[in-house]
Amino acid sequence: MPVHRDREKKESVAEEMEVEEQEHEASSSDEEESDTSSVSEDGDTSEMDEEDCERRRTECLDEMSNLEKHFNNLKHQLYRERLSQVNCKLAEVEVGRAAEYLDPLAVLLENISTNGSPTQATWLESIIF
């Protein structure tokens, strides 16, 4: 008996799926008919489509122009900020306060003084300072 019920359930599910598929096909064919009917109305839609396309094109070009201007402003602002940072770091190096440059320099001077002649170390110090 349970096998018979399972078979009936499967058949009813299959029937429901067929009905849903037919409904879906019917609704999609209705959509296609409405699409073709709206395009074929007196040719006015082609003119309106061209006007809409031209209007949309103009809007997009304006938006693109605005974005380009904004991008250029940000690019120049970033350039100025980065240039300012580089100038500040250069000033620190010239004054002798930039630790990220002074520490390796100290190691270099130490290596020269232990491995090289004292004149090389003196010469390097005179160039740097």
PDB file of C-alpha atoms in Angstrom:
ATOM      1  CA  MET A   1       0.000   0.000   0.000  1.00  0.00           C
ATOM      2  CA  PRO A   2       2.697   2.597   0.786  1.00  0.00           C
ATOM      3  CA  VAL A   3       4.278   1.957  -2.619  1.00  0.00           C
ATOM      4  CA  HIS A   4       0.983   2.780  -4.298  1.00  0.00           C
ATOM      5  CA  ARG A   5       0.686   6.064  -2.344  1.00  0.00           C
ATOM      6  CA  ASP A   6       4.240   7.060  -3.263  1.00  0.00           C
ATOM      7  CA  ARG A   7       3.482   6.449  -6.923  1.00  0.00           C
ATOM      8  CA  GLU A   8       0.340   8.582  -6.671  1.00  0.00           C
ATOM      9  CA  LYS A   9       2.290  11.396  -4.982  1.00  0.00           C
ATOM     10  CA  LYS A  10       4.940  11.301  -7.699  1.00  0.00           C
ATOM     11  CA  GLU A  11       2.282  11.398 -10.404  1.00  0.00           C
ATOM     12  CA  SER A  12       0.494  14.343  -8.771  1.00  0.00           C
ATOM     13  CA  VAL A  13       3.781  16.220  -8.375  1.00  0.00           C
ATOM     14  CA  ALA A  14       4.591  15.562 -12.043  1.00  0.00           C
ATOM     15  CA  GLU A  15       1.156  16.844 -13.074  1.00  0.00           C
ATOM     16  CA  GLU A  16       1.604  20.006 -10.985  1.00  0.00           C
ATOM     17  CA  MET A  17       4.995  20.636 -12.572  1.00  0.00           C
ATOM     18  CA  GLU A  18       3.484  20.252 -16.050  1.00  0.00           C
ATOM     19  CA  VAL A  19       0.724  22.727 -15.201  1.00  0.00           C
ATOM     20  CA  GLU A  20       3.245  25.242 -13.841  1.00  0.00           C
ATOM     21  CA  GLU A  21       5.405  24.838 -16.938  1.00  0.00           C
ATOM     22  CA  GLN A  22       2.423  25.442 -19.214  1.00  0.00           C
ATOM     23  CA  GLU A  23       1.470  28.547 -17.229  1.00  0.00           C
ATOM     24  CA  HIS A  24       5.031  29.827 -17.460  1.00  0.00           C
ATOM     25  CA  GLU A  25       5.105  29.273 -21.225  1.00  0.00           C
ATOM     26  CA  ALA A  26       1.780  31.061 -21.611  1.00  0.00           C
ATOM     27  CA  SER A  27       2.926  34.062 -19.597  1.00  0.00           C
ATOM     28  CA  SER A  28       6.215  34.306 -21.484  1.00  0.00           C
ATOM     29  CA  SER A  29       4.420  34.217 -24.840  1.00  0.00           C
ATOM     30  CA  ASP A  30       2.122  37.011 -23.597  1.00  0.00           C
ATOM     31  CA  GLU A  31       5.172  39.086 -22.703  1.00  0.00           C
ATOM     32  CA  GLU A  32       6.675  38.531 -26.146  1.00  0.00           C
ATOM     33  CA  GLU A  33       3.441  39.612 -27.817  1.00  0.00           C
ATOM     34  CA  SER A  34       3.267  42.792 -25.726  1.00  0.00           C
ATOM     35  CA  ASP A  35       6.909  43.575 -26.535  1.00  0.00           C
ATOM     36  CA  THR A  36       6.359  43.265 -30.282  1.00  0.00           C
ATOM     37  CA  SER A  37       3.114  45.232 -30.202  1.00  0.00           C
ATOM     38  CA  SER A  38       4.715  48.174 -28.385  1.00  0.00           C
ATOM     39  CA  VAL A  39       7.499  48.388 -30.953  1.00  0.00           C
ATOM     40  CA  SER A  40       5.250  48.315 -33.976  1.00  0.00           C
ATOM     41  CA  GLU A  41       2.964  51.233 -33.044  1.00  0.00           C
ATOM     42  CA  ASP A  42       3.112  53.798 -35.884  1.00  0.00           C
ATOM     43  CA  GLY A  43       6.902  54.170 -35.776  1.00  0.00           C
ATOM     44  CA  ASP A  44       6.592  56.787 -32.998  1.00  0.00           C
ATOM     45  CA  THR A  45       8.443  54.549 -30.591  1.00  0.00           C
ATOM     46  CA  SER A  46      11.563  54.584 -32.761  1.00  0.00           C
ATOM     47  CA  GLU A  47      11.656  58.382 -32.671  1.00  0.00           C
ATOM     48  CA  MET A  48      11.044  58.374 -28.939  1.00  0.00           C
ATOM     49  CA  ASP A  49      13.697  55.697 -28.497  1.00  0.00           C
ATOM     50  CA  GLU A  50      16.168  57.808 -30.462  1.00  0.00           C
ATOM     51  CA  GLU A  51      15.308  60.865 -28.358  1.00  0.00           C
ATOM     52  CA  ASP A  52      15.614  58.856 -25.163  1.00  0.00           C
ATOM     53  CA  CYS A  53      18.919  57.409 -26.327  1.00  0.00           C
ATOM     54  CA  GLU A  54      20.262  60.839 -27.212  1.00  0.00           C
ATOM     55  CA  ARG A  55      19.093  62.288 -23.900  1.00  0.00           C
ATOM     56  CA  ARG A  56      20.618  59.355 -22.015  1.00  0.00           C
ATOM     57  CA  ARG A  57      23.847  59.690 -24.009  1.00  0.00           C
ATOM     58  CA  THR A  58      24.070  63.388 -23.148  1.00  0.00           C
ATOM     59  CA  GLU A  59      23.444  62.654 -19.466  1.00  0.00           C
ATOM     60  CA  CYS A  60      26.127  59.970 -19.460  1.00  0.00           C
ATOM     61  CA  LEU A  61      28.635  62.248 -21.169  1.00  0.00           C
ATOM     62  CA  ASP A  62      27.920  64.999 -18.639  1.00  0.00           C
ATOM     63  CA  GLU A  63      28.326  62.561 -15.774  1.00  0.00           C
ATOM     64  CA  MET A  64      31.574  61.250 -17.260  1.00  0.00           C
ATOM     65  CA  SER A  65      32.871  64.796 -17.645  1.00  0.00           C
ATOM     66  CA  ASN A  66      32.036  65.557 -14.017  1.00  0.00           C
ATOM     67  CA  LEU A  67      33.764  62.372 -12.881  1.00  0.00           C
ATOM     68  CA  GLU A  68      36.875  63.226 -14.902  1.00  0.00           C
ATOM     69  CA  LYS A  69      37.027  66.700 -13.342  1.00  0.00           C
ATOM     70  CA  HIS A  70      36.603  65.241  -9.866  1.00  0.00           C
ATOM     71  CA  PHE A  71      39.276  62.616 -10.559  1.00  0.00           C
ATOM     72  CA  ASN A  72      41.734  65.259 -11.795  1.00  0.00           C
ATOM     73  CA  ASN A  73      41.102  67.387  -8.703  1.00  0.00           C
ATOM     74  CA  LEU A  74      41.748  64.437  -6.427  1.00  0.00           C
ATOM     75  CA  LYS A  75      44.840  63.461  -8.416  1.00  0.00           C
ATOM     76  CA  HIS A  76      46.318  66.951  -8.078  1.00  0.00           C
ATOM     77  CA  GLN A  77      45.428  67.070  -4.381  1.00  0.00           C
ATOM     78  CA  LEU A  78      47.153  63.724  -3.827  1.00  0.00           C
ATOM     79  CA  TYR A  79      50.200  64.940  -5.761  1.00  0.00           C
ATOM     80  CA  ARG A  80      50.442  68.100  -3.641  1.00  0.00           C
ATOM     81  CA  GLU A  81      50.071  66.136  -0.395  1.00  0.00           C
ATOM     82  CA  ARG A  82      52.712  63.615  -1.439  1.00  0.00           C
ATOM     83  CA  LEU A  83      55.079  66.396  -2.544  1.00  0.00           C
ATOM     84  CA  SER A  84      54.618  68.074   0.826  1.00  0.00           C
ATOM     85  CA  GLN A  85      55.452  64.808   2.620  1.00  0.00           C
ATOM     86  CA  VAL A  86      58.587  64.334   0.515  1.00  0.00           C
ATOM     87  CA  ASN A  87      59.708  67.911   1.188  1.00  0.00           C
ATOM     88  CA  CYS A  88      59.199  67.446   4.939  1.00  0.00           C
ATOM     89  CA  LYS A  89      61.202  64.221   4.900  1.00  0.00           C
ATOM     90  CA  LEU A  90      63.957  65.886   2.868  1.00  0.00           C
ATOM     91  CA  ALA A  91      64.108  68.716   5.404  1.00  0.00           C
ATOM     92  CA  GLU A  92      64.443  66.154   8.229  1.00  0.00           C
ATOM     93  CA  VAL A  93      67.268  64.423   6.378  1.00  0.00           C
ATOM     94  CA  GLU A  94      69.076  67.712   5.729  1.00  0.00           C
ATOM     95  CA  VAL A  95      68.811  68.724   9.376  1.00  0.00           C
ATOM     96  CA  GLY A  96      69.840  65.240  10.529  1.00  0.00           C
ATOM     97  CA  ARG A  97      66.660  64.231  12.349  1.00  0.00           C
ATOM     98  CA  ALA A  98      65.371  61.443  10.067  1.00  0.00           C
ATOM     99  CA  ALA A  99      65.923  58.268  12.108  1.00  0.00           C
ATOM    100  CA  GLU A 100      65.158  55.920   9.207  1.00  0.00           C
ATOM    101  CA  TYR A 101      68.146  57.413   7.372  1.00  0.00           C
ATOM    102  CA  LEU A 102      70.438  58.052  10.338  1.00  0.00           C
ATOM    103  CA  ASP A 103      70.350  54.501  11.694  1.00  0.00           C
ATOM    104  CA  PRO A 104      71.551  52.839   8.455  1.00  0.00           C
ATOM    105  CA  LEU A 105      74.113  55.625   8.063  1.00  0.00           C
ATOM    106  CA  ALA A 106      75.500  54.889  11.515  1.00  0.00           C
ATOM    107  CA  VAL A 107      75.790  51.203  10.624  1.00  0.00           C
ATOM    108  CA  LEU A 108      77.553  52.110   7.363  1.00  0.00           C
ATOM    109  CA  LEU A 109      79.988  54.443   9.107  1.00  0.00           C
ATOM    110  CA  GLU A 110      80.718  51.785  11.704  1.00  0.00           C
ATOM    111  CA  ASN A 111      81.387  49.186   9.003  1.00  0.00           C
ATOM    112  CA  ILE A 112      83.705  51.572   7.168  1.00  0.00           C
ATOM    113  CA  SER A 113      85.608  52.471  10.322  1.00  0.00           C
ATOM    114  CA  THR A 114      86.131  48.805  11.241  1.00  0.00           C
ATOM    115  CA  ASN A 115      86.754  47.452   7.738  1.00  0.00           C
ATOM    116  CA  GLY A 116      88.168  50.420   5.882  1.00  0.00           C
ATOM    117  CA  SER A 117      90.623  53.157   6.450  1.00  0.00           C
ATOM    118  CA  PRO A 118      89.905  56.119   8.743  1.00  0.00           C
ATOM    119  CA  THR A 119      90.163  58.481   5.780  1.00  0.00           C
ATOM    120  CA  GLN A 120      87.217  56.768   4.075  1.00  0.00           C
ATOM    121  CA  ALA A 121      85.040  57.241   7.153  1.00  0.00           C
ATOM    122  CA  THR A 122      86.107  60.872   7.464  1.00  0.00           C
ATOM    123  CA  TRP A 123      85.475  61.454   3.783  1.00  0.00           C
ATOM    124  CA  LEU A 124      81.986  59.884   3.973  1.00  0.00           C
ATOM    125  CA  GLU A 125      81.089  61.902   7.069  1.00  0.00           C
ATOM    126  CA  SER A 126      82.183  65.113   5.362  1.00  0.00           C
ATOM    127  CA  ILE A 127      79.957  64.359   2.378  1.00  0.00           C
ATOM    128  CA  ILE A 128      76.897  63.435   4.436  1.00  0.00           C
ATOM    129  CA  PHE A 129      77.112  66.064   7.123  1.00  0.00           C
TER     130      PHE A 129
END
